[in-house]
Coordinates of C-alpha atoms in Angstrom, one line a residue:
Chain K
T1 CA 114.9 -90.4 -113.8
A2 CA 114.8 -93.1 -111.1
G3 CA 115.3 -96.6 -112.5
N4 CA 117.1 -95.4 -115.6
R5 CA 119.9 -97.7 -116.7
I6 CA 122.8 -96.9 -119.0
F7 CA 123.5 -99.8 -121.4
H8 CA 127.0 -99.8 -123.0
F9 CA 127.2 -101.4 -126.4
G10 CA 130.9 -100.6 -127.2
A11 CA 131.0 -96.9 -128.0
C12 CA 127.2 -96.8 -128.1
R13 CA 125.6 -95.7 -124.7
V14 CA 121.9 -95.9 -124.3
S15 CA 119.9 -94.8 -121.3
M16 CA 116.7 -96.8 -120.7
S17 CA 113.9 -96.6 -118.1
M18 CA 114.2 -100.3 -117.3
T19 CA 112.3 -100.2 -114.0
E20 CA 109.4 -98.4 -115.6
I21 CA 109.3 -100.9 -118.5
R22 CA 109.6 -103.9 -116.2
A23 CA 106.8 -102.6 -113.9
G24 CA 104.6 -102.0 -116.9
F25 CA 105.2 -105.5 -118.3
T26 CA 104.8 -107.2 -114.9
A27 CA 101.4 -105.5 -114.6
I28 CA 100.1 -107.1 -117.8
K29 CA 102.3 -110.2 -118.1
A30 CA 99.7 -112.8 -117.0
N31 CA 97.0 -111.2 -119.2
I32 CA 99.1 -111.1 -122.3
Q33 CA 100.7 -114.5 -121.9
A34 CA 97.3 -116.1 -121.3
R35 CA 96.4 -114.9 -124.8
D36 CA 99.2 -117.0 -126.3
P37 CA 98.2 -120.7 -126.3
I38 CA 101.2 -121.8 -128.3
R39 CA 103.7 -123.4 -125.9
T40 CA 105.8 -125.1 -128.5
L41 CA 107.3 -122.0 -130.2
S42 CA 109.2 -119.0 -129.0
I43 CA 109.7 -116.0 -131.3
L44 CA 112.9 -114.8 -129.6
S45 CA 114.3 -118.0 -128.2
Y46 CA 113.8 -120.5 -131.1
P47 CA 115.9 -122.4 -131.9
H48 CA 118.6 -120.6 -130.0
S49 CA 118.4 -118.3 -127.0
L50 CA 119.4 -114.7 -127.3
H51 CA 122.0 -115.5 -124.7
K52 CA 124.0 -117.3 -127.5
V53 CA 124.5 -114.0 -129.4
K54 CA 128.2 -112.8 -129.3
S55 CA 128.8 -109.6 -127.3
S56 CA 130.1 -107.8 -130.4
D57 CA 126.7 -108.3 -132.0
R58 CA 124.7 -107.2 -129.0
C59 CA 124.2 -103.6 -130.2
C60 CA 123.0 -104.7 -133.7
I61 CA 120.6 -107.3 -132.4
T62 CA 119.2 -104.9 -129.8
H63 CA 118.7 -102.3 -132.5
H64 CA 116.9 -104.8 -134.7
L65 CA 114.7 -105.9 -131.8
F66 CA 113.7 -102.4 -130.8
N67 CA 112.7 -101.7 -134.5
F68 CA 110.9 -105.0 -134.5
Y69 CA 108.9 -104.3 -131.3
V70 CA 108.0 -100.7 -132.4
D71 CA 107.2 -101.5 -136.1
R72 CA 105.7 -105.0 -135.8
V73 CA 104.5 -105.8 -132.2
F74 CA 103.0 -102.9 -130.2
K75 CA 100.7 -101.7 -133.0
H76 CA 99.2 -105.1 -133.4
C77 CA 98.5 -105.7 -129.7
K78 CA 95.2 -103.8 -129.2
T79 CA 93.1 -105.6 -126.5
E80 CA 89.6 -105.0 -125.2
D81 CA 91.1 -104.0 -121.9
S82 CA 91.9 -100.2 -121.7
Y83 CA 94.2 -100.8 -118.7
V84 CA 96.3 -103.3 -120.6
N85 CA 96.2 -101.0 -123.7
R86 CA 97.6 -98.1 -121.6
K87 CA 100.4 -100.2 -120.2
I88 CA 101.3 -101.4 -123.7
S89 CA 101.4 -97.8 -125.1
S90 CA 103.5 -96.7 -122.1
I91 CA 106.0 -99.5 -122.9
A92 CA 105.9 -98.6 -126.6
N93 CA 106.8 -95.0 -125.8
S94 CA 109.8 -96.0 -123.8
F95 CA 110.9 -98.3 -126.7
L96 CA 110.5 -95.4 -129.2
S97 CA 113.0 -93.2 -127.3
V98 CA 115.5 -96.1 -127.0
R99 CA 115.1 -96.9 -130.7
R100 CA 115.9 -93.3 -131.5
K101 CA 119.2 -93.5 -129.6
L102 CA 120.1 -96.8 -131.1
R103 CA 119.4 -95.3 -134.6
Q104 CA 121.8 -92.5 -133.8
C105 CA 124.5 -95.0 -132.8
N106 CA 123.9 -96.8 -136.0
E107 CA 124.3 -93.6 -138.0
H108 CA 127.6 -93.1 -136.3
N109 CA 128.7 -96.7 -137.1
Q110 CA 128.7 -97.6 -133.5
C111 CA 126.2 -100.4 -133.9
M112 CA 127.7 -102.7 -136.5
C113 CA 125.9 -105.8 -137.7
G114 CA 127.9 -109.1 -137.9
Q115 CA 126.6 -112.2 -139.7
E116 CA 125.5 -113.8 -136.4
S117 CA 123.1 -111.0 -135.5
T118 CA 121.8 -110.8 -139.0
E119 CA 121.1 -114.6 -139.0
K120 CA 119.5 -114.4 -135.6
F121 CA 117.2 -111.6 -136.5
K122 CA 116.2 -113.4 -139.8
Q123 CA 115.2 -116.4 -137.6
I124 CA 113.2 -114.2 -135.3
L125 CA 111.3 -112.7 -138.3
A126 CA 110.8 -116.2 -139.7
N127 CA 109.3 -117.3 -136.3
Y128 CA 107.1 -114.2 -136.3
E129 CA 105.9 -114.7 -139.9
G130 CA 105.1 -118.3 -139.2
L131 CA 102.0 -117.1 -137.3
N132 CA 99.2 -114.8 -138.1
V133 CA 100.0 -111.2 -137.3
T134 CA 97.9 -110.8 -134.1
S135 CA 99.1 -114.1 -132.6
A136 CA 102.7 -113.4 -133.5
A137 CA 102.5 -109.8 -132.1
M138 CA 100.8 -111.0 -128.9
K139 CA 103.4 -113.8 -128.4
S140 CA 106.2 -111.4 -129.0
L141 CA 104.8 -109.0 -126.4
G142 CA 104.5 -111.9 -124.0
E143 CA 108.2 -112.6 -124.5
L144 CA 109.2 -109.0 -123.6
D145 CA 110.8 -110.3 -120.3
I146 CA 113.0 -112.6 -122.4
L147 CA 114.4 -109.5 -124.1
L148 CA 114.7 -107.5 -120.9
D149 CA 116.4 -110.4 -119.0
W150 CA 118.8 -110.8 -121.8
M151 CA 119.6 -107.1 -122.0
E152 CA 120.3 -107.0 -118.2
Chain G
S1 CA 76.6 -148.3 -126.7
G2 CA 77.5 -145.0 -125.0
E3 CA 80.6 -145.2 -122.8
L4 CA 80.1 -144.0 -119.2
Y5 CA 82.5 -141.1 -118.9
C6 CA 83.2 -140.0 -115.3
S7 CA 85.5 -137.0 -114.8
L8 CA 86.9 -135.6 -111.6
L9 CA 86.9 -131.9 -110.7
N10 CA 90.2 -130.2 -111.5
P11 CA 93.0 -129.4 -109.1
R12 CA 92.9 -125.7 -108.2
N13 CA 95.3 -122.8 -107.9
V14 CA 98.2 -124.6 -109.7
R15 CA 101.2 -122.4 -109.3
F16 CA 104.9 -122.2 -108.7
E17 CA 106.2 -121.0 -105.4
S18 CA 109.8 -120.0 -105.6
V19 CA 112.3 -118.9 -103.0
N20 CA 115.9 -118.3 -104.0
M21 CA 115.1 -120.2 -107.1
K22 CA 113.9 -123.3 -105.3
N23 CA 110.9 -123.8 -107.5
V24 CA 108.1 -125.9 -106.1
L25 CA 104.8 -126.6 -107.8
H26 CA 101.8 -126.3 -105.5
W27 CA 98.1 -126.9 -106.0
S28 CA 94.9 -127.4 -104.0
A29 CA 92.8 -130.5 -104.2
P30 CA 89.7 -130.5 -106.4
E31 CA 86.8 -128.9 -104.5
G32 CA 84.7 -131.1 -102.3
T33 CA 87.0 -134.2 -102.6
G34 CA 88.1 -136.2 -99.6
N35 CA 91.1 -138.5 -99.3
G36 CA 92.5 -141.0 -101.7
I37 CA 93.0 -138.6 -104.6
L38 CA 96.3 -139.1 -106.4
Y39 CA 98.1 -136.7 -108.8
K40 CA 100.7 -136.7 -111.5
V41 CA 102.8 -133.9 -112.8
K42 CA 104.4 -132.8 -116.0
Y43 CA 106.4 -129.8 -117.1
S44 CA 107.6 -128.1 -120.3
V45 CA 110.2 -125.6 -121.3
Y46 CA 108.5 -122.6 -123.1
G47 CA 109.2 -122.7 -126.8
V48 CA 110.1 -126.4 -126.8
G49 CA 107.6 -128.9 -128.0
K50 CA 107.3 -131.6 -125.5
W51 CA 105.8 -132.2 -122.0
I52 CA 108.0 -134.1 -119.7
R53 CA 106.7 -136.3 -116.9
K54 CA 108.2 -136.0 -113.4
P55 CA 108.5 -139.6 -112.2
E56 CA 109.0 -138.7 -108.5
C57 CA 105.6 -136.9 -108.7
R58 CA 103.6 -139.7 -110.2
N59 CA 100.7 -141.3 -108.2
I60 CA 101.4 -138.9 -105.2
N61 CA 98.8 -137.9 -102.7
R62 CA 100.6 -134.7 -101.6
T63 CA 99.8 -131.4 -103.3
W64 CA 103.2 -130.1 -104.1
C65 CA 106.1 -131.2 -106.3
D66 CA 109.7 -129.9 -106.3
L67 CA 110.7 -129.0 -109.8
S68 CA 113.8 -127.0 -108.9
S69 CA 116.1 -129.3 -110.7
E70 CA 114.0 -129.3 -113.8
T71 CA 113.7 -125.5 -113.8
S72 CA 117.2 -124.5 -112.7
D73 CA 118.2 -122.8 -116.0
Y74 CA 116.9 -119.3 -115.3
E75 CA 117.5 -118.3 -118.9
E76 CA 114.5 -120.4 -119.8
Q77 CA 110.8 -120.1 -118.9
Y78 CA 108.5 -123.0 -118.0
Y79 CA 105.0 -124.4 -117.7
A80 CA 103.9 -127.2 -115.3
S81 CA 100.7 -129.1 -115.2
V82 CA 98.8 -131.4 -112.8
K83 CA 96.1 -134.1 -113.2
A84 CA 94.1 -135.7 -110.4
F85 CA 92.7 -139.2 -110.5
L86 CA 90.6 -141.4 -108.2
N87 CA 89.0 -144.8 -108.7
G88 CA 89.3 -144.7 -112.5
M89 CA 88.1 -141.1 -112.7
F90 CA 90.5 -138.3 -113.7
S91 CA 90.5 -134.6 -114.1
D92 CA 91.8 -132.4 -116.9
W93 CA 95.4 -131.3 -116.9
V94 CA 95.6 -127.9 -115.2
E95 CA 98.5 -125.7 -116.1
T96 CA 100.4 -122.9 -114.4
T97 CA 100.9 -119.5 -116.0
R98 CA 104.3 -119.1 -117.6
F99 CA 107.0 -119.3 -115.0
N100 CA 110.2 -117.1 -115.3
P101 CA 112.6 -118.2 -112.5
L102 CA 114.5 -114.9 -112.8
T103 CA 111.6 -112.6 -112.1
D104 CA 109.1 -114.9 -110.3
T105 CA 111.3 -116.0 -107.4
K106 CA 111.2 -114.5 -103.9
I107 CA 114.6 -113.6 -102.3
D108 CA 115.3 -114.4 -98.6
P109 CA 116.7 -111.6 -96.4
P110 CA 120.5 -111.3 -96.3
M111 CA 122.6 -112.8 -93.5
L112 CA 123.9 -110.2 -91.1
S113 CA 127.1 -110.1 -88.9
V114 CA 127.5 -107.1 -86.6
S115 CA 130.5 -106.0 -84.5
S116 CA 131.2 -102.7 -82.6
T117 CA 134.0 -100.5 -81.3
E118 CA 133.6 -97.5 -79.0
K119 CA 132.2 -95.2 -81.7
S120 CA 131.3 -97.4 -84.7
I121 CA 129.4 -100.4 -85.8
S122 CA 130.6 -102.7 -88.6
I123 CA 128.0 -104.7 -90.6
I124 CA 128.8 -107.6 -92.9
L125 CA 126.0 -108.7 -95.3
T126 CA 125.7 -111.9 -97.2
A127 CA 123.2 -112.5 -100.0
P128 CA 121.5 -115.9 -99.9
A129 CA 122.7 -118.6 -102.3
K130 CA 120.7 -119.8 -105.3
W131 CA 119.1 -123.1 -104.7
K132 CA 121.4 -126.0 -105.7
N133 CA 120.8 -129.6 -106.6
S134 CA 123.2 -131.1 -104.0
P135 CA 125.6 -130.0 -101.3
E136 CA 128.5 -130.9 -103.4
E137 CA 127.5 -128.6 -106.2
E138 CA 129.2 -125.2 -106.2
S139 CA 127.3 -122.5 -104.4
I140 CA 126.1 -119.5 -106.6
S141 CA 125.3 -116.3 -104.7
L142 CA 122.2 -114.4 -105.9
L143 CA 124.6 -111.5 -106.3
Q144 CA 126.0 -113.3 -109.4
V145 CA 122.4 -113.8 -110.7
Y146 CA 121.4 -110.2 -110.1
P147 CA 124.4 -108.0 -110.7
G148 CA 122.3 -104.9 -109.6
L149 CA 121.6 -106.4 -106.2
Q150 CA 121.8 -103.9 -103.3
Y151 CA 121.3 -103.9 -99.6
N152 CA 119.0 -101.5 -97.7
V153 CA 120.3 -101.2 -94.1
S154 CA 118.5 -99.6 -91.2
V155 CA 120.4 -98.6 -87.9
L156 CA 118.4 -97.6 -84.9
N157 CA 119.8 -95.8 -81.8
K158 CA 117.7 -97.6 -79.0
K159 CA 118.2 -94.7 -76.6
T160 CA 117.2 -91.8 -78.9
K161 CA 115.1 -93.8 -81.3
K162 CA 116.9 -92.1 -84.1
R163 CA 117.1 -94.3 -87.3
W164 CA 119.4 -94.1 -90.3
F165 CA 118.9 -95.8 -93.6
F166 CA 121.7 -96.8 -96.0
S167 CA 121.5 -98.2 -99.5
I168 CA 124.8 -100.0 -100.4
S169 CA 126.1 -102.2 -103.2
N170 CA 129.1 -103.8 -101.5
H171 CA 128.6 -106.1 -98.6
T172 CA 130.2 -104.2 -95.7
L173 CA 129.1 -101.0 -94.0
V174 CA 130.8 -99.2 -91.2
V175 CA 128.6 -96.6 -89.3
P176 CA 131.0 -94.1 -87.6
W177 CA 130.5 -91.3 -85.0
L178 CA 128.3 -93.2 -82.7
E179 CA 127.8 -92.8 -79.0
P180 CA 129.9 -95.0 -76.7
G181 CA 128.1 -97.5 -74.4
T182 CA 124.9 -97.3 -76.5
A183 CA 122.7 -100.0 -77.9
Y184 CA 122.0 -100.0 -81.6
C185 CA 119.8 -102.3 -83.6
V186 CA 120.5 -103.2 -87.2
S187 CA 118.2 -104.7 -89.9
A188 CA 118.6 -105.2 -93.6
Q189 CA 116.9 -106.2 -96.8
I190 CA 118.0 -107.1 -100.3
H191 CA 116.8 -104.8 -103.1
V192 CA 117.1 -105.6 -106.8
T193 CA 116.0 -102.7 -109.0
T194 CA 115.3 -104.6 -112.2
P195 CA 113.7 -107.0 -112.2
L196 CA 112.1 -105.4 -109.1
L197 CA 112.7 -107.9 -106.3
D198 CA 112.8 -107.0 -102.6
S199 CA 113.4 -109.4 -99.7
D200 CA 111.8 -108.9 -96.3
F201 CA 113.9 -107.1 -93.7
T202 CA 116.0 -109.3 -91.4
K203 CA 115.0 -109.4 -87.8
E204 CA 116.9 -106.8 -85.7
H205 CA 120.4 -107.5 -84.6
C206 CA 121.2 -105.4 -81.5
I207 CA 124.7 -104.6 -80.2
A208 CA 126.1 -102.0 -77.8
T209 CA 129.1 -99.8 -78.6
L210 CA 132.0 -100.2 -76.1
K211 CA 132.1 -97.9 -73.2
D212 CA 134.5 -94.9 -73.2
K213 CA 137.8 -95.9 -71.6

């Protein structure tokens, strides 16, 4: 479909509706980020940016992050605003299909995890678990553009 | 004894205005206030603890502050904040929303260069450069920042009013099989698919194909 992008992680190729996800996030970005009062901590970028991850570890960290968003973020981001909720579920659906493809790559040993990506993901989970679930999930959702910018 | 506590109304509409990643903080004066108000500005990198004062924007009476240098790393995101004060009274700090230079900048139209032969027009397009700190600094094209950057080009036959649209990734376009001795007008815009960023179209560049020999 229009706006689909093919991401190459070595032998693993994943198609993703990036334009659709970006549009969905842009529509709710101000609303979601306004719910996150904590300026001093980033879930994805603390202490080091995703941009520091070695390219050989990109598939693994991407796989971890898509699992993270599906299992620990979207489901904890219910708001009182039905428009925002619809956008969140639309993004979640896109993430579900990408996760499925990344899982297939993993099953075919095309998405190997090095120590760096394992350490980086442990840090992300530590940042997440340092907050209560709703705050952590909302902050993670507000950082979706950090993930998308890094992927692109 | 109670301390008399006078506060000033807050600055309004505090936001970043960004073009080609020249990132300038703008705000409006507090409502109903006249002259004499001064402001100070601070900024912070999202995820990092501290606020940093901008010395060049301390005790200023203008309502903007250029933070391009402080926000030039587009792998980071930022907040900025403004406080107003007058005769010992002062407002709250008023913050921007989170600013992402990569997705929240506006891109200028491309530069266009057009030439013609008898039956074709050649168009060379140049994407604008990212803002830079000083003329000596190396210029970075926005093409390097947005690898998916494309050009949408429109070509109009002034006589027949027929228009063609092209969407190209490289920076040159040759339009063949045109009518000799005819005026054509070219206009172009920059289109980035993700994040979705479109420049305005350039003004029209008109040129005539050479007459038949």
